[in-house]
mmCIF file of C-alpha atoms and ligand atoms in Angstrom:
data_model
loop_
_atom_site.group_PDB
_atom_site.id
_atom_site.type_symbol
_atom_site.label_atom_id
_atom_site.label_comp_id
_atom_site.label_asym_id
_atom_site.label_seq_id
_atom_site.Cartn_x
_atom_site.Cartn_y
_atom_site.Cartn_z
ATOM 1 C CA UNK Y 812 92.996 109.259 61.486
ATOM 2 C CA UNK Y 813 93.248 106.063 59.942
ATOM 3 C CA UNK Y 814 90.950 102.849 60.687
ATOM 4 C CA UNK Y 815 92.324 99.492 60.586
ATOM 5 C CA UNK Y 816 90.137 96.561 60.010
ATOM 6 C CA UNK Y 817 91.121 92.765 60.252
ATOM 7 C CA UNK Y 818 88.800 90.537 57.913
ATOM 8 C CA UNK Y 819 90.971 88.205 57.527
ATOM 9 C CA UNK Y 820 89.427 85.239 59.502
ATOM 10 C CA UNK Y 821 87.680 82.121 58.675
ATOM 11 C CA UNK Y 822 84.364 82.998 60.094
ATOM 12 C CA UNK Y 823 84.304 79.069 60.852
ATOM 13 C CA UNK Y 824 81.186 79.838 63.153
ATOM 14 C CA UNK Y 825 79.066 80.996 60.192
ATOM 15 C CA UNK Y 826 79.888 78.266 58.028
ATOM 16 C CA UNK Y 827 78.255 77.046 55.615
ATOM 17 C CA UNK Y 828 77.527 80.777 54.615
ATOM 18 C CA UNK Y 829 81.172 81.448 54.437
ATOM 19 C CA UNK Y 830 82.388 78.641 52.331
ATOM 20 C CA UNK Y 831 82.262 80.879 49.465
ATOM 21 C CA UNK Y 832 82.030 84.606 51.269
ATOM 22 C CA UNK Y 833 84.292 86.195 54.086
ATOM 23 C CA UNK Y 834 81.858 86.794 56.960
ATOM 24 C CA UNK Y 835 82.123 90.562 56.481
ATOM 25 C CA UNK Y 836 80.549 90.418 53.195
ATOM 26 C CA UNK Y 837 77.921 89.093 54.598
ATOM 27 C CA UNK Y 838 74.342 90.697 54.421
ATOM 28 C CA UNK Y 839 72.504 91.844 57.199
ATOM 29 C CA UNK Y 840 70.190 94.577 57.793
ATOM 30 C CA UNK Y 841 70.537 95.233 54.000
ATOM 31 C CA UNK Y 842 73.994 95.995 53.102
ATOM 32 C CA UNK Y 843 77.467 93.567 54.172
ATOM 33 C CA UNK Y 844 78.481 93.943 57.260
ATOM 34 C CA UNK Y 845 81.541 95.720 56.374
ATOM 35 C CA UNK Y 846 78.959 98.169 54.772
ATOM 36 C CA UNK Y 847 77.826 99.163 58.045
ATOM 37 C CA UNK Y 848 81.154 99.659 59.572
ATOM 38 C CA UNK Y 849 82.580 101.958 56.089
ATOM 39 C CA UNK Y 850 79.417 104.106 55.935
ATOM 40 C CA UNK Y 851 79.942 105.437 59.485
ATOM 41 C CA UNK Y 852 83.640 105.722 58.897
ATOM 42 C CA UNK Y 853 82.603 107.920 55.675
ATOM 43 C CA UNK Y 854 79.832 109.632 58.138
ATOM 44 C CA UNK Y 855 82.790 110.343 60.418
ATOM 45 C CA UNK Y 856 85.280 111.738 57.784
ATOM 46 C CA UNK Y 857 87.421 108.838 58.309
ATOM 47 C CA UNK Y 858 88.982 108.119 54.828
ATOM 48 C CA UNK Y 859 91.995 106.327 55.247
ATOM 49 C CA UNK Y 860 91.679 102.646 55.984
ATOM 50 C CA UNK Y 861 93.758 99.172 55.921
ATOM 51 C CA UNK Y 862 92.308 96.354 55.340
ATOM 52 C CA UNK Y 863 93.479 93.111 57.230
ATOM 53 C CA UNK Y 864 92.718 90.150 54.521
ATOM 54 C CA UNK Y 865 93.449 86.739 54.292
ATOM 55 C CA UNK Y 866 90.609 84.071 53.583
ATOM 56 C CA UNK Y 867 88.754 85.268 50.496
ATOM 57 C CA UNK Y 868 90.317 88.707 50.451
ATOM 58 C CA UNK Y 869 90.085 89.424 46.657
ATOM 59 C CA UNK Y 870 86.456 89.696 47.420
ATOM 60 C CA UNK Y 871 87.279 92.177 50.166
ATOM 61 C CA UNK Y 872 89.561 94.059 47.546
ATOM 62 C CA UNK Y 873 86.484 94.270 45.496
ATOM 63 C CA UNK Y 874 83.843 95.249 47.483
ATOM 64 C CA UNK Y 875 85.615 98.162 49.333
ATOM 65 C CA UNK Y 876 86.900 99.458 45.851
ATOM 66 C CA UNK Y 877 83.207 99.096 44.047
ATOM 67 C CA UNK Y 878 81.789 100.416 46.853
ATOM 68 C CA UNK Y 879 83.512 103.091 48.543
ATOM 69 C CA UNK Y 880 86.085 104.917 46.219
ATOM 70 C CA UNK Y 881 86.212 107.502 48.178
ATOM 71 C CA UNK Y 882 88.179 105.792 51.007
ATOM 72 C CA UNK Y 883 91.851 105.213 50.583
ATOM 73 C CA UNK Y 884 92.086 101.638 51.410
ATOM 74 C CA UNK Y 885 95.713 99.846 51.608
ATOM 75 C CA UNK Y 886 95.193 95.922 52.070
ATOM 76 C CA UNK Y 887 97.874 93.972 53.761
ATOM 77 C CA UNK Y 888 97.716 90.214 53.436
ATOM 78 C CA UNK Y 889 98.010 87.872 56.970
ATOM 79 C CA UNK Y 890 99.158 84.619 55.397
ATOM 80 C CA UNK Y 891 98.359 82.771 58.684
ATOM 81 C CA UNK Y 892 95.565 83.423 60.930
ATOM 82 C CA UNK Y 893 98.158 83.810 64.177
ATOM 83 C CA UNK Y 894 95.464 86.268 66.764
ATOM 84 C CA UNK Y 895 94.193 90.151 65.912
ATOM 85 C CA UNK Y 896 97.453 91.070 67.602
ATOM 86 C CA UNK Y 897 99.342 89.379 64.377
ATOM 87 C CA UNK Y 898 96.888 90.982 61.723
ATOM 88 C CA UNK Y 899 97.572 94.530 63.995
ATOM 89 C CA UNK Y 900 101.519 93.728 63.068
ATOM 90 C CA UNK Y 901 101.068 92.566 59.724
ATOM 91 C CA UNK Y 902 99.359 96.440 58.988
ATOM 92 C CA UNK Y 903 101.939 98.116 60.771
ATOM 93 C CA UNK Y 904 104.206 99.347 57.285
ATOM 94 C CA UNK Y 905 100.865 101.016 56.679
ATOM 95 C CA UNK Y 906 100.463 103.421 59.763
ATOM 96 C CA UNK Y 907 101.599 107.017 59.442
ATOM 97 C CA UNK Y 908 102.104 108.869 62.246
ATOM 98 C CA UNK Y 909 98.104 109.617 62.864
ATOM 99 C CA UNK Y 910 95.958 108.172 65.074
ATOM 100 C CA UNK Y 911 94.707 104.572 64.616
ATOM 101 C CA UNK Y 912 91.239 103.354 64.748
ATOM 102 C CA UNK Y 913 90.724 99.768 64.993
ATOM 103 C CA UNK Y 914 87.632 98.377 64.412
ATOM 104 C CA UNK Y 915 87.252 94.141 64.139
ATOM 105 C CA UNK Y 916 85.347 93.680 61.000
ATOM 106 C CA UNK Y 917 82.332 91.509 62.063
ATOM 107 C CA UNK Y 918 81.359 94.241 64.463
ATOM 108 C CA UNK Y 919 78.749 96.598 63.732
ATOM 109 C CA UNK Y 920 78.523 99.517 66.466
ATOM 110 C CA UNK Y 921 76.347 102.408 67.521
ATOM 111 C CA UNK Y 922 78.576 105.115 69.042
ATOM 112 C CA UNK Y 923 79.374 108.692 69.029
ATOM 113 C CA UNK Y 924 82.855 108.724 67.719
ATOM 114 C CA UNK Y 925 83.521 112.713 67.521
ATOM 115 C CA UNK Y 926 83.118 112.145 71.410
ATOM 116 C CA UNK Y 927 85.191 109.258 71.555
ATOM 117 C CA UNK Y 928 88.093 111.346 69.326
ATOM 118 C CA UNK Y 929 87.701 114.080 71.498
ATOM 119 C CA UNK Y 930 89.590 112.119 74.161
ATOM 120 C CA UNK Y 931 93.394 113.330 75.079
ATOM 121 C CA UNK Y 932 94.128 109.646 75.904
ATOM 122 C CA UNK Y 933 94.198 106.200 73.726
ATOM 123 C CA UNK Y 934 90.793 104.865 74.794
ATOM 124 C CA UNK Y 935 88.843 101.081 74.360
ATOM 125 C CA UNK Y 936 85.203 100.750 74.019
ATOM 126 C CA UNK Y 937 83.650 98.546 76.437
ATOM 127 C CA UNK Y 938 80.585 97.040 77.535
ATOM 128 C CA UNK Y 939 79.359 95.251 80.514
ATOM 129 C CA UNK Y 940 78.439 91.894 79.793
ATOM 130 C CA UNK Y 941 77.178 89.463 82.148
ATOM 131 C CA UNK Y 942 79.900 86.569 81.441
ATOM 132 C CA UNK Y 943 83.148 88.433 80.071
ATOM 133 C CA UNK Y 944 85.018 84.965 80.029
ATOM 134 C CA UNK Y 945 85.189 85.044 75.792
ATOM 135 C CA UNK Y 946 86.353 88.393 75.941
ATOM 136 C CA UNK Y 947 88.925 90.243 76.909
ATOM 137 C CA UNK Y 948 88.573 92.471 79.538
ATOM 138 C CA UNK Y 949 89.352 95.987 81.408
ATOM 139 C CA UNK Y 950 90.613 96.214 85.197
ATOM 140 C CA UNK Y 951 90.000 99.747 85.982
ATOM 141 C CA UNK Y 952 92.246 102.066 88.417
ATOM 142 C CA UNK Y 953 91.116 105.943 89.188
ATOM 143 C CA UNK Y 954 89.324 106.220 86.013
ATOM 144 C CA UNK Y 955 92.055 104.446 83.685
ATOM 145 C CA UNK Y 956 92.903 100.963 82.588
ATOM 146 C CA UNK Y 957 95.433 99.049 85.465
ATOM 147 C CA UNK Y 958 95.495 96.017 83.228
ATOM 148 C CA UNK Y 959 93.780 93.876 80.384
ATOM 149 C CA UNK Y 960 93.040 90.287 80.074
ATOM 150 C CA UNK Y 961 92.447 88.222 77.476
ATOM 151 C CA UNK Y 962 89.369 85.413 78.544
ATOM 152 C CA UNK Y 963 89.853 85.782 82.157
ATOM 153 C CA UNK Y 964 89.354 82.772 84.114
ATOM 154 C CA UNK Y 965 88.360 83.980 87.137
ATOM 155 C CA UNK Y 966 86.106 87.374 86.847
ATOM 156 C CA UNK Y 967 88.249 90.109 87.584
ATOM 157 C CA UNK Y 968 85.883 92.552 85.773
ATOM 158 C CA UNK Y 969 82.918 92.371 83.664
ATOM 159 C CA UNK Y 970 84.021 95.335 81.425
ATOM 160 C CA UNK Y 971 84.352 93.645 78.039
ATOM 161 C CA UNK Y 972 86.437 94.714 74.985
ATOM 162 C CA UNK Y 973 84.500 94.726 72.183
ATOM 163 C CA UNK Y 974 86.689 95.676 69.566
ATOM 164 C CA UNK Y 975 86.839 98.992 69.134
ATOM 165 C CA UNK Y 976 89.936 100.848 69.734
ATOM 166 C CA UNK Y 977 91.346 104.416 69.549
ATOM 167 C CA UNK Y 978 94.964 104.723 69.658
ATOM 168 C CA UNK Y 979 96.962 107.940 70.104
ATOM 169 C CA UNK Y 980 100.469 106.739 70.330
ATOM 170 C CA UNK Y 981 100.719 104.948 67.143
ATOM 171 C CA UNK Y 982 104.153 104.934 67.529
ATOM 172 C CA UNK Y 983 103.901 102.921 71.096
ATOM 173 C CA UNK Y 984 101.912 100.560 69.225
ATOM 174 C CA UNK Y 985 104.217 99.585 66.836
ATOM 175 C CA UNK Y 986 106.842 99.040 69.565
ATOM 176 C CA UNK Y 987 104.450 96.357 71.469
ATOM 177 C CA UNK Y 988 103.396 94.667 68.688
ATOM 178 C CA UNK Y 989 106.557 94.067 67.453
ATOM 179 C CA UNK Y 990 107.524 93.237 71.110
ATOM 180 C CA UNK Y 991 104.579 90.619 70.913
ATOM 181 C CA UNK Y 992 105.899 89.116 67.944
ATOM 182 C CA UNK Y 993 109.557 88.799 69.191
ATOM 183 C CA UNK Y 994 108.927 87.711 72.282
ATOM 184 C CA UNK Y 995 106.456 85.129 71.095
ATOM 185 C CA UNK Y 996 103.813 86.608 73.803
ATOM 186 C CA UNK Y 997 101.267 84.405 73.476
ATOM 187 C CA UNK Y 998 97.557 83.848 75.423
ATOM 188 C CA UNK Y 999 95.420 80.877 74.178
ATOM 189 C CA UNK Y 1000 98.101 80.115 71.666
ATOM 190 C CA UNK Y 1001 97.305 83.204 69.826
ATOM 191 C CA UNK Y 1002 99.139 86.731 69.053
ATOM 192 C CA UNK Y 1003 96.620 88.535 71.382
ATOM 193 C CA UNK Y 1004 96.039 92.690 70.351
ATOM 194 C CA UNK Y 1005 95.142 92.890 74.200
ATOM 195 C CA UNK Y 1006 98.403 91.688 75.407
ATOM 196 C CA UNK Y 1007 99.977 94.486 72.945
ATOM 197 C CA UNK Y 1008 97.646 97.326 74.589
ATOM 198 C CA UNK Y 1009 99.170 95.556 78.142
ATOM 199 C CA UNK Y 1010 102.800 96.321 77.250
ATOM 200 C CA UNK Y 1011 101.719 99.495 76.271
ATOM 201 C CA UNK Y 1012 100.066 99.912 80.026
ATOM 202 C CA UNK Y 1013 103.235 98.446 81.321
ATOM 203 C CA UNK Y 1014 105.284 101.413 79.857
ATOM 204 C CA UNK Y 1015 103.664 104.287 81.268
ATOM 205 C CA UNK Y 1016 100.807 104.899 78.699
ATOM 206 C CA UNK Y 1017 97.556 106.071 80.087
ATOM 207 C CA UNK Y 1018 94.879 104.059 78.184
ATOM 208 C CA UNK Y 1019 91.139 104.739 79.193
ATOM 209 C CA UNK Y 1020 87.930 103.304 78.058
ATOM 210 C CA UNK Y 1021 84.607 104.442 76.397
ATOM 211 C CA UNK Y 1022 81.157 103.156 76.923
ATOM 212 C CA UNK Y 1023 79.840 101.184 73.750
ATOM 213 C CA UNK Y 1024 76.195 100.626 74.744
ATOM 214 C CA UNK Y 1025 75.190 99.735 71.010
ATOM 215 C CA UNK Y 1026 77.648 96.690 70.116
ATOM 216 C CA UNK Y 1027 76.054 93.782 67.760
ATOM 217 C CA UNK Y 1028 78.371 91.374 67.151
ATOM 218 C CA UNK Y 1029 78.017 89.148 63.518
ATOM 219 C CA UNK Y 1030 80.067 86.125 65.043
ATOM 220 C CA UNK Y 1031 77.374 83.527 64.443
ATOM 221 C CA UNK Y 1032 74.153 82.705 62.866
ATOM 222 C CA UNK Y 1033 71.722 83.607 66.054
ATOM 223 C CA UNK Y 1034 73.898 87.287 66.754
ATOM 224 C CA UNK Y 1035 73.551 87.900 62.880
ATOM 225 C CA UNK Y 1036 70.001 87.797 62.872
ATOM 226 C CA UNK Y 1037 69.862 89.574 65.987
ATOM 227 C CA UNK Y 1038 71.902 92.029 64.580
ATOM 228 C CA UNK Y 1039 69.638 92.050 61.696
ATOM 229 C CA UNK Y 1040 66.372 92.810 63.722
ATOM 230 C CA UNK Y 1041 68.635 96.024 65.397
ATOM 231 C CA UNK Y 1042 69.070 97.331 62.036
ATOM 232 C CA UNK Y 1043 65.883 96.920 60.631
ATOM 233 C CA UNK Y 1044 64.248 98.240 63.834
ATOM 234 C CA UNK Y 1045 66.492 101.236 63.645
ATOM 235 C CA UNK Y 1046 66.002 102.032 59.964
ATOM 236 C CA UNK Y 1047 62.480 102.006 58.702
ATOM 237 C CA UNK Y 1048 63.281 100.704 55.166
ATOM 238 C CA UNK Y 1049 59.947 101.216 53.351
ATOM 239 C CA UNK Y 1050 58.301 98.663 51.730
ATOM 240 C CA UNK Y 1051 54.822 98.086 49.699
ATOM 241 C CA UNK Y 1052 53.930 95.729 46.968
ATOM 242 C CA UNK Y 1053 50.585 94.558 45.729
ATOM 243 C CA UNK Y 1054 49.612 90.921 46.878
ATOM 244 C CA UNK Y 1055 52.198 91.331 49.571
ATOM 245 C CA UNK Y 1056 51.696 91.330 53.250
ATOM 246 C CA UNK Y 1057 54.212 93.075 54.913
ATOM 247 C CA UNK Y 1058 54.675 93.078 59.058
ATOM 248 C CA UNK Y 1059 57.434 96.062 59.568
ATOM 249 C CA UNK Y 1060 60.050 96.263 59.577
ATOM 250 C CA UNK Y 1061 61.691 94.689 56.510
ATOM 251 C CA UNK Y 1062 64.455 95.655 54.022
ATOM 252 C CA UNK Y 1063 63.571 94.385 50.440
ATOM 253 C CA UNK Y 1064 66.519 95.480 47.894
ATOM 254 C CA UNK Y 1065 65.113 97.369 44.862
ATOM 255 C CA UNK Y 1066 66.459 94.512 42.584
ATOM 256 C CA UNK Y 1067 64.624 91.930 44.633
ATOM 257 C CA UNK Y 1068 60.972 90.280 43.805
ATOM 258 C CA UNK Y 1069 58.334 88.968 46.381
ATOM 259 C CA UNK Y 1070 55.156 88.358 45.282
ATOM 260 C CA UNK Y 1071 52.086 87.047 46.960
ATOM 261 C CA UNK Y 1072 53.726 86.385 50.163
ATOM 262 C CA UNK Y 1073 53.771 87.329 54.066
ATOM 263 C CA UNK Y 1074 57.106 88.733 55.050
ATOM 264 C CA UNK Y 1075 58.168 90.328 58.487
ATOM 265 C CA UNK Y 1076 59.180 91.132 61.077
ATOM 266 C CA UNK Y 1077 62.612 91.098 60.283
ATOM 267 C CA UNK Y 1078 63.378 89.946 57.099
ATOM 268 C CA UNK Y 1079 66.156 91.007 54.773
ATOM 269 C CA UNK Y 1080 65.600 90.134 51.520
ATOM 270 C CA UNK Y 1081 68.693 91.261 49.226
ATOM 271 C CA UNK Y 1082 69.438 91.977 45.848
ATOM 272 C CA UNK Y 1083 67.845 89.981 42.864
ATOM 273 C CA UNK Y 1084 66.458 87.600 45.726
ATOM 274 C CA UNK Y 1085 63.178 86.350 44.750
ATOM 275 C CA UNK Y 1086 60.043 85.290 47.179
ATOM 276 C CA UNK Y 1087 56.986 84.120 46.044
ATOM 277 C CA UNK Y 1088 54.139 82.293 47.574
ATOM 278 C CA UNK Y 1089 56.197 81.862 50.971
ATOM 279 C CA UNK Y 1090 55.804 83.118 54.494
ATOM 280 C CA UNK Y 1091 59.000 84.132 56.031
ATOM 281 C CA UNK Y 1092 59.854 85.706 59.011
ATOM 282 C CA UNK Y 1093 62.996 87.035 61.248
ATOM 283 C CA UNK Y 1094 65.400 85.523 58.705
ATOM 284 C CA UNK Y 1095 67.844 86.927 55.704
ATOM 285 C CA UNK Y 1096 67.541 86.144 52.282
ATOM 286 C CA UNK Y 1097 71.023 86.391 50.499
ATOM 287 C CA UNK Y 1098 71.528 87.901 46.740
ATOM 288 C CA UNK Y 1099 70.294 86.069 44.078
ATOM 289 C CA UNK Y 1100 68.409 83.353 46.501
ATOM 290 C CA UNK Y 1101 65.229 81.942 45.108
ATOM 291 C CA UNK Y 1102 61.988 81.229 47.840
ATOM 292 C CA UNK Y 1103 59.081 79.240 46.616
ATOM 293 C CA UNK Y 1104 55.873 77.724 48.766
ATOM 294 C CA UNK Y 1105 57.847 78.088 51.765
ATOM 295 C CA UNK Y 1106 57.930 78.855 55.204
ATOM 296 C CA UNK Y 1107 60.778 80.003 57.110
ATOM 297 C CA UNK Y 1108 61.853 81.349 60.424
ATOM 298 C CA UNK Y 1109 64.815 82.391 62.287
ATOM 299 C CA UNK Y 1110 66.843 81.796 58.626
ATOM 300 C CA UNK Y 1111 69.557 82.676 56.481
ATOM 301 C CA UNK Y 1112 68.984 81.639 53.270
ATOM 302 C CA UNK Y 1113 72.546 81.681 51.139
ATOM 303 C CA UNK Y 1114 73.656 83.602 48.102
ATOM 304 C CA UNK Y 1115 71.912 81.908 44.999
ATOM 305 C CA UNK Y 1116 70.516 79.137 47.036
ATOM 306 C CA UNK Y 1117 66.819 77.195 45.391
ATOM 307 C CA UNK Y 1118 64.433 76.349 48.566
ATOM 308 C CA UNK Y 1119 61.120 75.586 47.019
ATOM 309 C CA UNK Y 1120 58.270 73.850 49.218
ATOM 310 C CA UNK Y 1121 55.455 72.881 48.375
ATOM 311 C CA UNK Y 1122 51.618 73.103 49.660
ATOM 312 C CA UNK Y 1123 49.942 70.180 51.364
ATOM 313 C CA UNK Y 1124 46.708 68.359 49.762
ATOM 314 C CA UNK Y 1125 44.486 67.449 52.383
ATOM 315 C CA UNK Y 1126 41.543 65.180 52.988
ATOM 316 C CA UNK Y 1127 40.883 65.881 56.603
ATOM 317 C CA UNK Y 1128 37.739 64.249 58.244
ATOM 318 C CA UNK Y 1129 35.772 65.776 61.060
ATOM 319 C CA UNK Y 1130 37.704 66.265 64.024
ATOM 320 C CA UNK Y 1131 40.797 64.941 62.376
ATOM 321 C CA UNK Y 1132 43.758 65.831 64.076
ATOM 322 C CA UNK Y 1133 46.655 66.546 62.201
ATOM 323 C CA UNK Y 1134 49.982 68.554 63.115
ATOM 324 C CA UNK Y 1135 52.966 69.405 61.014
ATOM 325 C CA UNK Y 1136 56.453 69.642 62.221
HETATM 326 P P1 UTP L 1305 86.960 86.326 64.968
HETATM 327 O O1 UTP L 1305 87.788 85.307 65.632
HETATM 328 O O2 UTP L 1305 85.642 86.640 65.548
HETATM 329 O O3 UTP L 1305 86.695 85.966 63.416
HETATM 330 O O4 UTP L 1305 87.834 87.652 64.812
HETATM 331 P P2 UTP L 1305 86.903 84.646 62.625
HETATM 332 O O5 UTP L 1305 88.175 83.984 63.014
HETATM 333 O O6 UTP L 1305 86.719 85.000 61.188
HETATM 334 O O7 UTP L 1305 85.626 83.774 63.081
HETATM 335 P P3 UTP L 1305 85.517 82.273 63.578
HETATM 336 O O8 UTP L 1305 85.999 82.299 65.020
HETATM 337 O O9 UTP L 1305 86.378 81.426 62.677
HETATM 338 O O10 UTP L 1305 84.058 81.950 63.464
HETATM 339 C C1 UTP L 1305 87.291 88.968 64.829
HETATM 340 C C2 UTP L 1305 87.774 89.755 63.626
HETATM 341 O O11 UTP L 1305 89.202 89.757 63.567
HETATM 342 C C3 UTP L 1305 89.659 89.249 62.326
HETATM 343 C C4 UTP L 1305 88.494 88.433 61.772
HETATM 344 O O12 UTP L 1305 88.516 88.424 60.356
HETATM 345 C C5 UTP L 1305 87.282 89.180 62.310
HETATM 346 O O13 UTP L 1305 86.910 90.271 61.456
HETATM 347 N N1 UTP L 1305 90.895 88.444 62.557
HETATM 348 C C6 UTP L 1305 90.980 87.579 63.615
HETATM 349 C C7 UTP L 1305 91.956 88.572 61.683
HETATM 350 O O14 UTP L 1305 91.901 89.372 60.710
HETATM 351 N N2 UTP L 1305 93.076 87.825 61.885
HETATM 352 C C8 UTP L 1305 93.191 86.945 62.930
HETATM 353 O O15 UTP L 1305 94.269 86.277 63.049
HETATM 354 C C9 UTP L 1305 92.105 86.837 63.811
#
C-alpha cells in the first residue's frame, strides 16, 4: 500500500498563519497536522508515501524526513495549483502496482482502516453532511457508487467525499487521470480527482464507499480549533504546574513555559511557547509564541508571535459601572 498526500495548496483560508507555513504544518491538538495523518499511517503499517508539494514544500521535505524516517516518502513537485485531480497526476511516476491510499493533507480522520483495506472493491469515505454543495458527492446504486459530483448544484445526495480514498486498480487510475488531463476535463475550472474516480465508474469499475463518522477538517481558522478541542478531548495530555490553573483538557509541549496563568479548556500551547500571567482559553499557541497579561479566546496565536497586554489600574467609585470590550 502506498498513501498519497497532496500539500501542495495555498491554504489561502488560514492566512495569515500560512504566510510563512504550509497549512499542514500547522499545529493543532499538539503535533502538525500532517503529524496526525503520518502517525496513523505508521499505526497502520503504511510506509510508503508521496508527498504532493508545491507552496512551501522544502518545509514539507523537512518535517516528514526529521520526523518520520521510517516512512519512505517520494515528493513530487505540482508547479501550478491546477485541482487534487492534477496533484493525483503529477504523483503518478511514483505508483507501483499496489494499492493507493489517498488522503488530502489538511484532513485529520478517525477510522478503522484494516476494515476499510479489507474491502475487495476501491472504496471512498463519506459522510453525511447537511449541505454537501462544497463537496463532492456519492449517488449510490445497490450498494455501489452510480456516479460522483463535484459541488452539486442541486442535492442529488448528501453523501459527502471527504477525502479519503482507497484505490485497488491503480492501474485504472492512471488511465483516468491521464484521460483528465488530455481531455482537459474540467469542473469549476479545476482538474477535479472526482471526475477521475467518474471515468473510472464509467468503465466498468465497481467503486463503493465507507462510512467516515470521525472527519475534522483543518480548512480554516474556526474547523482548526474545532479540530483542536476533538483532539484534546480524545487524548488526555497531562498537565500540572505550580501557580497554574489548569481546566482539562490541554496539551502543553514539554519545551513550553506557563506560569501563573489560567489555561483551558482547549488550549494547545506548543513547543518553546511561553504564557505567563494570561488567561487563555479554546485557542492554539504556535512554537516559540510569547503570551504576557493577556486574555484570549477562540485564538491562534502564530509561530514566534509577541502579544503582551497589560492589567488595568482602576479607581472605581461606588456603584461605578464600568465594562470592557
Ligand atoms: P484545499 O483546497 O482545501 O487546500 O485542498 P488549499 O488550496 O491549500 O486551501 P485554500 O482553499 O487555499 O484555503 C485540500 C488538500 O489538497 C491539496 C491541498 O494542499 C490540501 O492539502 N491540493 C489541492 C493540492 O495539493 N493541489 C491542488 O491543486 C489542490
Amino acid at each position: 500500500m502506498r498513501a498519497i498526500i497532496p500539500v501542495a495548496g495555498f491554504g489561502t483560508r488560514l492566512k495569515p498563519h500560512t504566510y510563512s507555513l504550509p497549512k499542514v504544518l500547522l499545529n493543532v491538538g499538539g503535533k502538525p497536522i500532517l503529524g496526525h495523518i503520518l502517525q496513523k499511517l505508521v499505526e497502520e503499517n503504511i510506509f510508503k508515501a508521496t508527498f504532493i508539494t508545491g507552496y512551501l514544500g522544502d518545509k514539507v521535505v523537512e518535517y516528514v524526513h526529521s520526523e518520520y524516517p521510517q516512512i519512505k516518502a517520494d515528493f513530487v513537485e505540482q508547479d501550478e495549483m491546477l485541482g487534487l485531480g492534477h496533484a493525483i497526476y503529477t504523483a503518478i511516476p511514483t505508483f507501483d502496482d499496489d494499492e493507493l491510499f489517498i488522503i488530502l493533507g489538511d484532513t485529520v480522520f478517525d477510522v478503522d482502516l484494516r476494515e476499510v483495506f479489507k474491502q475487495t472493491s476501491s472504496s471512498i469515505g463519506v459522510k453525511k453532511v447537511k449541505d454537501p454543495s462544497r463537496f463532492g458527492v456519492a449517488v449510490m446504486k445497490n450498494g455501489t457508487i452510480s456516479k460522483l459530483i463535484e459541488k452539486p448544484e442541486t442535492p442529488v445526495s448528501k453523501l459527502a467525499l471527504v477525502g479519503l480514498y482507497y484505490i485497488r486498480n491503480t492501474k485504472l487510475l492512471k488511465e483516468a487521470l491521464t484521460e483528465l488531463i488530455a481531455k482537459e476535463i474540467k469542473t469549476k475550472d479545476e482538474f477535479q480527482l472526482t471526475d477521475a474516480l467518474q471515468l473510472m465508474i464509467n468503465k466498468g469499475e465497481k467503486v463503493t464507499t465507507f462510512p467516515v463518522e470521525g472527519w475534522y477538517d483543518c480548512g480554516k481558522a474556526e474547523t482548526l480549533l474545532e479540530t483542536n478541542k476533538f483532539l484534546l478531548e480524545k487524548n488526555h495530555f497531562e498537565f500540572k504546574s505550580e501557580n497554574v490553573v489548569v481546566i482539562p483538557p490541554v496539551y502543553v509541549a514539554k519545551t513550553a513555559t506557563v506560569e501563573n496563568s489560567v489555561i483551558g479548556p482547549y488550549v494547545t500551547v506548543s513547543e518553546d511557547a511561553v504564557v505567563k500571567e494570561s488567561i487563555i482559553k479554546n485557542s492554539i499557541i504556535n512554537p516559540g509564541a510569547y503570551i504576557e497579561k493577556s486574555m484570549l479566546e477562540n485564538s491562534i496565536i502564530g509561530n514566534n508571535a509577541l502579544i503582551k497586554g497589560n492589567y488595568k489600574k482602576l479607581n472605581a467609585g461606588d456603584s461605578s459601572e464600568i465594562e470592557f470590550q
